[in-house]
XYZ file of C-alpha atoms in Angstrom:
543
model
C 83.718 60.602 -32.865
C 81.644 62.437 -30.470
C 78.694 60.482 -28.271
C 75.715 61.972 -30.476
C 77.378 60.040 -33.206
C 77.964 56.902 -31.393
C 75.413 53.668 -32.074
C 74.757 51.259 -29.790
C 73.657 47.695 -30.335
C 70.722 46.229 -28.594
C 68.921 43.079 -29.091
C 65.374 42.101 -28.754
C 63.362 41.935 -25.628
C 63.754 38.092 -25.362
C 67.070 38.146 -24.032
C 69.635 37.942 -27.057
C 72.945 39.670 -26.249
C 74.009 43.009 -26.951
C 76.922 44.183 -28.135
C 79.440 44.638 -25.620
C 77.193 43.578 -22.507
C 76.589 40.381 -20.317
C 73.184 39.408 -21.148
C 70.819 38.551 -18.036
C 70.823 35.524 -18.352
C 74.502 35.036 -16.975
C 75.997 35.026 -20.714
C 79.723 36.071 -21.703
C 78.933 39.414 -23.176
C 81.601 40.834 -25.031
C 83.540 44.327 -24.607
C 81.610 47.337 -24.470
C 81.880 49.321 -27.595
C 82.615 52.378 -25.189
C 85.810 50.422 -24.463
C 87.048 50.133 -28.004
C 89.493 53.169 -28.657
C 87.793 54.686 -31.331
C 84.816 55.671 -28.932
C 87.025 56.984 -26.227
C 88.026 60.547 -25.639
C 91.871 61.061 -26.196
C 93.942 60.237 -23.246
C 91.116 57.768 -21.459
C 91.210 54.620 -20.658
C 88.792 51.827 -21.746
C 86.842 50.674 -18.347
C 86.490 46.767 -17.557
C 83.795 44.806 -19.490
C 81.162 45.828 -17.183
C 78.786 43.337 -15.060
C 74.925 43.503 -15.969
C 74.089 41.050 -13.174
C 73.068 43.655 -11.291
C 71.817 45.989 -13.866
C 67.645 46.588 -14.329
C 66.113 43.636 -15.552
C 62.942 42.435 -16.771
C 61.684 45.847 -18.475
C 61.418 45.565 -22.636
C 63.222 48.726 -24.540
C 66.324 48.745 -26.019
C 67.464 45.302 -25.025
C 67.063 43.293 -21.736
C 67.756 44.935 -18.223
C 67.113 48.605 -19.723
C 63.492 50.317 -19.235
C 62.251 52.715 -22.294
C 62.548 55.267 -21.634
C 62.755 57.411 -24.202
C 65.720 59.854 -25.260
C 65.267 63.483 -23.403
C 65.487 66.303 -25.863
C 68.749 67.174 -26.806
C 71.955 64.711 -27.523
C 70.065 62.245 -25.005
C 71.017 58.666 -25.861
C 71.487 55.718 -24.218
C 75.079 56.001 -23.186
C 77.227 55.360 -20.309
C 77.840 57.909 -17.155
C 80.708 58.252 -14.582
C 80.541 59.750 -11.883
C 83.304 62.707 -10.741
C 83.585 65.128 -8.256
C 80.048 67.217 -7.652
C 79.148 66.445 -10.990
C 78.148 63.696 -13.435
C 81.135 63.897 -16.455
C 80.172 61.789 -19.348
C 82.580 60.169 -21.014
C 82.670 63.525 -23.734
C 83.928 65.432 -20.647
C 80.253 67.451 -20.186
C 78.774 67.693 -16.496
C 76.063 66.887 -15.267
C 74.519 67.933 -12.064
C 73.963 64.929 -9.612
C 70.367 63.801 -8.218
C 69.304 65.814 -5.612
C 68.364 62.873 -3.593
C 68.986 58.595 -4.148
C 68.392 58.328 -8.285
C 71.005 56.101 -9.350
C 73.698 58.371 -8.096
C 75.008 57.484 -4.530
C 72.689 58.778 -1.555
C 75.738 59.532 0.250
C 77.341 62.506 -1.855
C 80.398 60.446 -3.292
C 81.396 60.223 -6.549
C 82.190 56.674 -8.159
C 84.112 56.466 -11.353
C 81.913 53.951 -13.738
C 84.699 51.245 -14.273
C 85.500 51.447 -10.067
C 81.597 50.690 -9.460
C 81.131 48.391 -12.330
C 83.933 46.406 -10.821
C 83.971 46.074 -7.031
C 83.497 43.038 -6.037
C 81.157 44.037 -2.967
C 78.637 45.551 -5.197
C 77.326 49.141 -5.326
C 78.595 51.404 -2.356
C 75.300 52.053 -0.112
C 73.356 49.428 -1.644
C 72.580 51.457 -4.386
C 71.655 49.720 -7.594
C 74.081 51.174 -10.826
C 73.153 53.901 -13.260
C 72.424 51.947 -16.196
C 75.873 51.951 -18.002
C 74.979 53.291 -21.826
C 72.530 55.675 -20.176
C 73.551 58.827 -21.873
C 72.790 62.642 -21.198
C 69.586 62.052 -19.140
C 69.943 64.591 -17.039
C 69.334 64.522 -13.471
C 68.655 61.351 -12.072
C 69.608 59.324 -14.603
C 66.286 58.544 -16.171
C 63.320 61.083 -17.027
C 60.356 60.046 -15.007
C 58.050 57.257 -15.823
C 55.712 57.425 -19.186
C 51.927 57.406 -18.675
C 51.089 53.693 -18.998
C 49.715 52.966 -22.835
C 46.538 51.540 -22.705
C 47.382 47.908 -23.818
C 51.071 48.415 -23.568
C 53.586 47.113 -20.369
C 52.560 49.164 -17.054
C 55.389 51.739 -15.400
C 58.227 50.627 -13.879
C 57.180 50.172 -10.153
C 61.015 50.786 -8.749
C 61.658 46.741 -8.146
C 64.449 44.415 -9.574
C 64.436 40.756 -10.387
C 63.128 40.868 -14.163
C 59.233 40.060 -13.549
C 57.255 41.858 -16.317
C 54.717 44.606 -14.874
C 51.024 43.534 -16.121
C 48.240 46.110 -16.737
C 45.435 45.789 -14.371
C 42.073 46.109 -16.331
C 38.485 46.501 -14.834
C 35.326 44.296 -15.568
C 33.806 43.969 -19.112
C 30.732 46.099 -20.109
C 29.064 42.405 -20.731
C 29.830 41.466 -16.766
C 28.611 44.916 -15.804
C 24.988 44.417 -17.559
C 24.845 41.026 -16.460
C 24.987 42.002 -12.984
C 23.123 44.385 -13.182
C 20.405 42.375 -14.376
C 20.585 39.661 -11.343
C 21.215 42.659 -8.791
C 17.620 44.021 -10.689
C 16.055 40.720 -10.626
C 16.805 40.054 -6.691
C 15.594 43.480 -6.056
C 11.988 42.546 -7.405
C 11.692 39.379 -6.127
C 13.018 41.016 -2.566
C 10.303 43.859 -2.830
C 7.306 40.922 -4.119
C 8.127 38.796 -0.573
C 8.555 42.178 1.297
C 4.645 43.045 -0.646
C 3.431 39.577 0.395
C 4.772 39.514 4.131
C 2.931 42.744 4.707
C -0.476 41.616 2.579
C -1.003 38.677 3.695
C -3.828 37.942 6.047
C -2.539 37.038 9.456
C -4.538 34.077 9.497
C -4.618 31.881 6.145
C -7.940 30.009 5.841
C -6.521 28.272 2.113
C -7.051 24.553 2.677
C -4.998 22.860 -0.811
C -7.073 19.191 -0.229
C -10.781 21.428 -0.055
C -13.548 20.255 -2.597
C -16.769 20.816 -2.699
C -17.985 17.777 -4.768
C -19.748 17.138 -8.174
C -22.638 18.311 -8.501
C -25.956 16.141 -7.491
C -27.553 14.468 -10.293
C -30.878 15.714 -11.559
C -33.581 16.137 -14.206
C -34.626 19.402 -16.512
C -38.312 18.379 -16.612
C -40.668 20.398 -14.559
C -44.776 20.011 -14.406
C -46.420 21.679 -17.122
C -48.265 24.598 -14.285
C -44.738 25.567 -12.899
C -43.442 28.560 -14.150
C -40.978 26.849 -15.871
C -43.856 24.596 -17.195
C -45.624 27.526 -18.168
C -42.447 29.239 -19.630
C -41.552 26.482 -21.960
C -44.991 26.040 -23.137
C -45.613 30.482 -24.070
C -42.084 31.257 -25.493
C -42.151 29.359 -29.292
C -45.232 31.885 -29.550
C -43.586 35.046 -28.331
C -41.982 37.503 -30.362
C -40.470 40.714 -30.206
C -40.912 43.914 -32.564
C -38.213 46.766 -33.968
C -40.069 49.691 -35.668
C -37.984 51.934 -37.746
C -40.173 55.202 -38.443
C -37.460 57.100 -39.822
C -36.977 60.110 -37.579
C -37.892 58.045 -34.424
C -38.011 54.072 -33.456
C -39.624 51.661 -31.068
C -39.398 48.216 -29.589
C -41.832 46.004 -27.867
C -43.378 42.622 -27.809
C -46.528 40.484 -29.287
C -47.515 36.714 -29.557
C -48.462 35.077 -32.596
C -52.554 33.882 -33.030
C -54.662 31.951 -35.563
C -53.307 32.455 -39.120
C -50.004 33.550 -38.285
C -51.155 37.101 -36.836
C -49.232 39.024 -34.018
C -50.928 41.110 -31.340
C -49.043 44.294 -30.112
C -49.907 47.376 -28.835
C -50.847 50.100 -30.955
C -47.765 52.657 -29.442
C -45.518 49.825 -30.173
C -46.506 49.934 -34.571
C -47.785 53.496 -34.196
C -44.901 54.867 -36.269
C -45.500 52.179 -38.634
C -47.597 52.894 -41.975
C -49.968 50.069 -43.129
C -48.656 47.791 -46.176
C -44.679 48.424 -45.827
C -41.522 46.942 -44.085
C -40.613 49.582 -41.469
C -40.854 46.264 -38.678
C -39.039 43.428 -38.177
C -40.279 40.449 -35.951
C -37.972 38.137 -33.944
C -38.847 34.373 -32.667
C -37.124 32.726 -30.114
C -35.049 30.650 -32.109
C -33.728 34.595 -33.510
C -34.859 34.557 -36.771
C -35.990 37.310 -37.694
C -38.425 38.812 -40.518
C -40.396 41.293 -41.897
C -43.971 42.305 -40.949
C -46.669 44.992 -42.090
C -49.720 46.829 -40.132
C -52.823 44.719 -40.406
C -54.757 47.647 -38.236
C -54.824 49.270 -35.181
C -57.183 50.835 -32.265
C -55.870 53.832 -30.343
C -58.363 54.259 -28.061
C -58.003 50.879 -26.779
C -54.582 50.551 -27.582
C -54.286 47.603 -29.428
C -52.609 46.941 -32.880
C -52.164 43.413 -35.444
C -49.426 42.751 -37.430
C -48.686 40.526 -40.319
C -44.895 38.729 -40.745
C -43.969 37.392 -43.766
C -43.059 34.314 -42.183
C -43.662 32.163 -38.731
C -41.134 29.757 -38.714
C -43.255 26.887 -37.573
C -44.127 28.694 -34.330
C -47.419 27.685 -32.637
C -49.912 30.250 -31.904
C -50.497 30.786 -28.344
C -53.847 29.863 -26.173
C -56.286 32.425 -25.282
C -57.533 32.742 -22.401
C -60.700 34.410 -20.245
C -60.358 37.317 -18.636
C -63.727 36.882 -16.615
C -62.568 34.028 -15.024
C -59.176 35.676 -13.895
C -59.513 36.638 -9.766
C -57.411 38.713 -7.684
C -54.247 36.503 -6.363
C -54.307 34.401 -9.384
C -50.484 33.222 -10.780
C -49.705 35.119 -13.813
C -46.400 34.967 -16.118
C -45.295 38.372 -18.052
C -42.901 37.245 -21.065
C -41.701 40.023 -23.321
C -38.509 42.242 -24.582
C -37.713 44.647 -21.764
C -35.311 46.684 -23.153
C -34.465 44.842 -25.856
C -33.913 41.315 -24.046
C -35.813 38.723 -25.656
C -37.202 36.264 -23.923
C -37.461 37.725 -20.664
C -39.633 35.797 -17.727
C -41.040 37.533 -15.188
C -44.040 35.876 -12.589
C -46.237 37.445 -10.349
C -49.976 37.554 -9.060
C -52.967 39.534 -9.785
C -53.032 42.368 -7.653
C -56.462 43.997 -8.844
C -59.170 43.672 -11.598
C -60.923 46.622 -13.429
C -58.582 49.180 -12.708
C -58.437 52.224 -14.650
C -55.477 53.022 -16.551
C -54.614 55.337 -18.993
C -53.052 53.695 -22.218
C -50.304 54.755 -24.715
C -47.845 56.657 -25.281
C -46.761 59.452 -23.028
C -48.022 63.144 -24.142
C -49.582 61.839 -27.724
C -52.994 62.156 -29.007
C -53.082 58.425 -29.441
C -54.314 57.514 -25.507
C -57.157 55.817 -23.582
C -58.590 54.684 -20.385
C -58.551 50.802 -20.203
C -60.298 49.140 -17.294
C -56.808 46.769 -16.567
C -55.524 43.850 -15.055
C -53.195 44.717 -12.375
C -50.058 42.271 -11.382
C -46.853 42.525 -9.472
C -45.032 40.360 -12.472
C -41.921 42.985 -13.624
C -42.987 44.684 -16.702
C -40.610 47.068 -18.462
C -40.374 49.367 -21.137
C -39.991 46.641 -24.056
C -42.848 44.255 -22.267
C -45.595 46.297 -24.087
C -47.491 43.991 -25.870
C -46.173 41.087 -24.689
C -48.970 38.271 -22.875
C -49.755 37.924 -19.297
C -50.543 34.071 -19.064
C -52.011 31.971 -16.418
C -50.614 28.620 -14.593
C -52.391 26.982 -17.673
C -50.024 28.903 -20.603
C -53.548 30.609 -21.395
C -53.452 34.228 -22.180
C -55.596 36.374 -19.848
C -54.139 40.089 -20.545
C -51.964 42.352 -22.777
C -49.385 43.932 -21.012
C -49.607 47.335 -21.925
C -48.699 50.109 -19.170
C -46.602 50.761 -16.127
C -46.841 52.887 -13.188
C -43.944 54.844 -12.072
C -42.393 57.177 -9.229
C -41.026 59.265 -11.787
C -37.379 58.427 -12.023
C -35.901 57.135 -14.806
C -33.005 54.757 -16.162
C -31.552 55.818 -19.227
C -34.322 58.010 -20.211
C -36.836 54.959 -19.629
C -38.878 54.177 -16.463
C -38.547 50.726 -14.563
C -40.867 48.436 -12.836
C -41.828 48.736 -9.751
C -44.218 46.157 -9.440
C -47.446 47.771 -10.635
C -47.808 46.782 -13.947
C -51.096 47.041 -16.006
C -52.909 44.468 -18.667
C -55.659 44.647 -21.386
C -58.196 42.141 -20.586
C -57.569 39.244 -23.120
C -61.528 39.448 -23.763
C -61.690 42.919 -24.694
C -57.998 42.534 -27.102
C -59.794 38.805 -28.414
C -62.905 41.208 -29.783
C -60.626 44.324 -31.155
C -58.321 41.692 -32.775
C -61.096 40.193 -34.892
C -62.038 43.082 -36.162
C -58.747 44.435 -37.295
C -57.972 41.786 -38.938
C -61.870 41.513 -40.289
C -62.246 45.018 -41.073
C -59.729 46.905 -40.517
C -60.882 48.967 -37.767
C -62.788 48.697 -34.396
C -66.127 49.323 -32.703
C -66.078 51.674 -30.340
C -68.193 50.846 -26.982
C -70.725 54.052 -25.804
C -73.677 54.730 -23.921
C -74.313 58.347 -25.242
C -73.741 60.858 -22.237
C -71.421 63.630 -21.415
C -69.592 63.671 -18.171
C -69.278 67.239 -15.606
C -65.868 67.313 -15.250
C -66.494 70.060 -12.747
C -68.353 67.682 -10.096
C -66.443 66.586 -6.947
C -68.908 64.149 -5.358
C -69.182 60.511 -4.998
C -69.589 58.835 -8.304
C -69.883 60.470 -11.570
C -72.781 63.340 -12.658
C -74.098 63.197 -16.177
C -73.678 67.057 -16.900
C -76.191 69.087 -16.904
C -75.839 71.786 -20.061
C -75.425 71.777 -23.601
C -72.004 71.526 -25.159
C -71.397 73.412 -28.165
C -73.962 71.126 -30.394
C -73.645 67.858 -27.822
C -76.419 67.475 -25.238
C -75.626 65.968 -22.116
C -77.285 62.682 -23.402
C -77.660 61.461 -26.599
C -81.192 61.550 -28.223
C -82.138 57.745 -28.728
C -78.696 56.345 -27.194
C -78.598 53.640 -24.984
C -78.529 55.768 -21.973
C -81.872 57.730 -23.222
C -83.075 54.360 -24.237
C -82.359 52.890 -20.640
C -84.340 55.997 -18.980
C -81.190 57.993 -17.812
C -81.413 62.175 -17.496
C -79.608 64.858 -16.807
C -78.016 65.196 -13.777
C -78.135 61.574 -12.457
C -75.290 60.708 -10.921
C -74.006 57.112 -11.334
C -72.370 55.129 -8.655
C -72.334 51.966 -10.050
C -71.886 49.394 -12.656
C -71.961 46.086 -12.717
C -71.240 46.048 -9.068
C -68.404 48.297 -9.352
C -68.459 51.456 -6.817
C -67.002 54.239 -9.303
C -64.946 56.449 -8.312
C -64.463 59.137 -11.137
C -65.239 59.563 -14.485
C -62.331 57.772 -16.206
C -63.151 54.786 -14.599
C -66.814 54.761 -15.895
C -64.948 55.527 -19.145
C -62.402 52.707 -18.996
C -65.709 49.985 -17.836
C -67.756 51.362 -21.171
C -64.526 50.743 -23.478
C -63.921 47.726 -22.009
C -67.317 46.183 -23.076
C -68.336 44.956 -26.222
C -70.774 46.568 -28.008
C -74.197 44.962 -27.332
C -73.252 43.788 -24.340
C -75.828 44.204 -20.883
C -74.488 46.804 -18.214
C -76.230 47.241 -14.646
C -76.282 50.722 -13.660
C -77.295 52.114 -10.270
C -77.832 56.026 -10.125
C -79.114 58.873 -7.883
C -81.822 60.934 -8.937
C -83.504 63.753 -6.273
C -81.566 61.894 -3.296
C -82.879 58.652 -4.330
C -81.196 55.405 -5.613
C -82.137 53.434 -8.691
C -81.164 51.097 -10.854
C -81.462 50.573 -15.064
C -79.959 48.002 -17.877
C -78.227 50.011 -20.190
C -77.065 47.647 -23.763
C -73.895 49.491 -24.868
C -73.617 50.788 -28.388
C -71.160 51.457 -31.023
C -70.033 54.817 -32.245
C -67.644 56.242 -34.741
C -64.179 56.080 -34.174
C -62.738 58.705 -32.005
C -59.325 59.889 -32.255
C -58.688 60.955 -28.515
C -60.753 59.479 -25.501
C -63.974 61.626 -25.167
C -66.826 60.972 -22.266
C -69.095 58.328 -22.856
């Protein structure tokens, strides 16, 4: 039987004995089946049971003390080898070429017969460890070169002896990896937030953990009635503000309430308003809110009364008299400005009878009002809202600003010269609003010369489409007045131009007793001129 067709028995990698071999563990192993006859070539002789002690050990294959190596291609098998002459000769006869340098051959060139090696007593000649003795037609070197380690499988052989098993070396887990990552991430930030805070912080820390600064003083909310705060508590229940939706445009502004549950306002806060509907809503201070309707309203003196559908319980508010108001008196403005209800502003008045030009900006609804003037902030939302004295009394209608001509958000702010309708003059218009529906308008019957530039103000001297200078029969015809006189006074006033002899006229009742001094020929005199009434005039028109 030829070696391809020659089987081998080999036990399990833990140890058991093979057939024919000592196992490693110092066993009896029984003859080598390539010392039974059969096996053997004719004319050899069996070798001696062969020693494994110093065979491989410790690598799992085909039995203990053998690596796996796998079977070259060809008749490879794991057989035994004998060394002769410059060749390998299996035990078939074949050569083999011997390693070209160590392997398991002999280093030294010589040739060992298998059974002579197997069996000397002094080992391996040169300290060479044996070919393994069933290797069988592996070529040079004995043994093909190490296998690429499995992954999971037994590592490569690492050329040592003594039967310790070769372990597979295995890097960290992907759940270590992210984990450190995470703390290397997390030292990182808190390393750059010190690094941040040793180069923010102020060289010299004034934080003091134990400061306090104490409870706060005890104290009382009551204040004397003529404080502002008096005064404050006592006008806002009466105070309310307006919204007027006219459709294409809207408005907002203030008013306080009077005697039978009326509001006054000015007339360019309702003006968009038509009598008898809904288009307004009135808020109190405690924010309710209803609806209100047009009662009437005076353009030329820019006045207007309103009717809600309900007052809530709030009290009307005091009026005052204007005559008795003087220059540095305390005032308090309460109103909307720009929508903020409620809104308390104080101040002094700065000047009486000064002549201001009411309403709204470039509409035919305007006048000349003879105003108070006060430093109290007034805004665009004020209009309409009282100017009270220390007493809660109201002595004025706010009603107009003066500006420098910027803006803020399309609206102009205060600065401090801020302009009221005399509380007398609004008292009078009011009752007949509400009495009538419409108001007397104060004249004297004469027509101004705009073209005059002189002191005081000339009554004009020509005819005027079908208006003479002065009015057949008027109060100023009555009171002796001509053509051409020039006025410079009134009721003490110096004038200064025409609108402010307009504004003093509208400002009077009608009936009422004016002092006029004039200049007639380059001499002064003086008349008592009762003002009359006329027909209501849609624009302001000379006196």
């Amino acid at each position: 039987m030829t070696d391809e067709n020659r089987t081998h028995e080999a036990d399990d990698a833990e140890g058991r004995t093979q057939s024919g071999l000592t196992d490693d563990r110092g066993g009896a192993g029984a003859t080598s089946e390539f010392s039974r006859p059969e096996f053997l070539p004719a004319g050899q002789t069996p070798p001696s049971p062969v020693d494994r002690s110093h065979g491989v050990q410790g690598s799992q294959g085909y039995g203990e003390g053998w690596s796996q190596l796998g079977e070259p291609p060809g008749r490879a098998r794991w057989g035994a080898r004998e060394p002769e002459g410059p060749g390998y000769e299996d035990w078939t006869g074949r050569q083999a070429a011997p390693p070209a340098n160590g392997g398991w051959g002999d280093p030294s060139g010589r040739t060992y017969r298998d059974t002579a090696v197997f069996s000397a007593p002094g080992g391996f000649p040169g300290n060479q460890p044996p070919p393994p003795s069933r290797a069988h037609g592996l070529g040079l070197g004995w043994a093909p070169p190490p296998a690429p380690p499995v992954p999971g499988g037994p590592g490569p052989y690492d050329g040592t002896f003594g039967g310790s098993a070769v372990t597979e070396r295995r890097g960290p887990r992907t759940g270590t990896l992210a984990v450190l990552a995470v703390v290397i991430a997390l030292l990182a930030s808190a390393a750059g937030s010190f690094g941040t805070y040793l180069l923010t912080r102020p060289a010299n820390s004034d934080l003091d953990p134990s400061y306090r600064l104490g409870t706060a003083p005890s104290g009382s909310n009551s204040r004397a009635p003529e404080s502002i705060a008096g005064v404050a508590s006592k006008v806002l229940p009466s105070v309310v503000s307006l919204s007027v939706n006219a459709g294409t445009s809207a408005s907002t502004g203030s008013g306080f309430l009077i005697k039978g549950g009326y509001v006054v306002t000015n007339n360019h806060v309702v003006a968009g308003a038509e009598p008898n509907n809904s288009q307004i809503q009135i808020q109190f201070s405690n924010r309710k809110s209803t609806s209100a309707h047009v009662v009437g309203r005076d353009p030329e003196s820019d006045l207007a009364v309103v009717k809600p559908d309900e007052t809530f319980g709030a009290p009307e508010i005091a009026l005052g008299n204007s005559d008795n108001v003087v220059v540095g008196d305390p005032v308090v403005a309460i109103g909307s400005p720009l929508g903020l209800t409620g809104t308390v502003t104080s101040g002094i008045v700065s000047a009486l009878n000064r002549p201001v030009q009411a309403g709204e900006e470039n509409s035919t609804d305007t006048t000349w009002l003879s105003a108070i003037q006060t430093d109290a902030a007034i805004n665009p939302g004020n209009s309409g809202g009282p100017l009270v004295n220390s007493a809660g009394e109201v002595v004025g209608v706010n009603s107009a600003i003066a500006t420098l001509g910027r803006s803020v958000g399309g609206q102009s702010g205060s600065i401090g010269l801020g302009f009221a309708i005399p509380v007398n003059h609004a008292r009078r218009v009011a009752e007949e609003l509400i009495t009538t529906g419409t108001a007397k308008k104060s004249r004297i019957g004469v027509t101004i010369d705009q073209s005059y530039q002189g002191a005081g103000v000339r009554i004009d001297t020509e005819v005027r489409g079908a208006t003479k200078p002065v009015e057949p029969e008027g109060p100023a015809d009555k009171a002796g007045l001509k053509p051409g006189d020039i006025i410079t006074e009134v009721n003490g006033i110096v004038l200064q131009d025409g609108y402010e002899l307009i504004a003093l006229i509208r400002n009077k009742a009608p009936g009422e007793r004016l002092t006029v001094k004039f200049q007639r020929g380059g001499q002064e005199k003086t008349v008592v001129v009762t003002v009359g009434a006329a027909s209501p005039q849609p624009t302001p028109s000379p006196s």
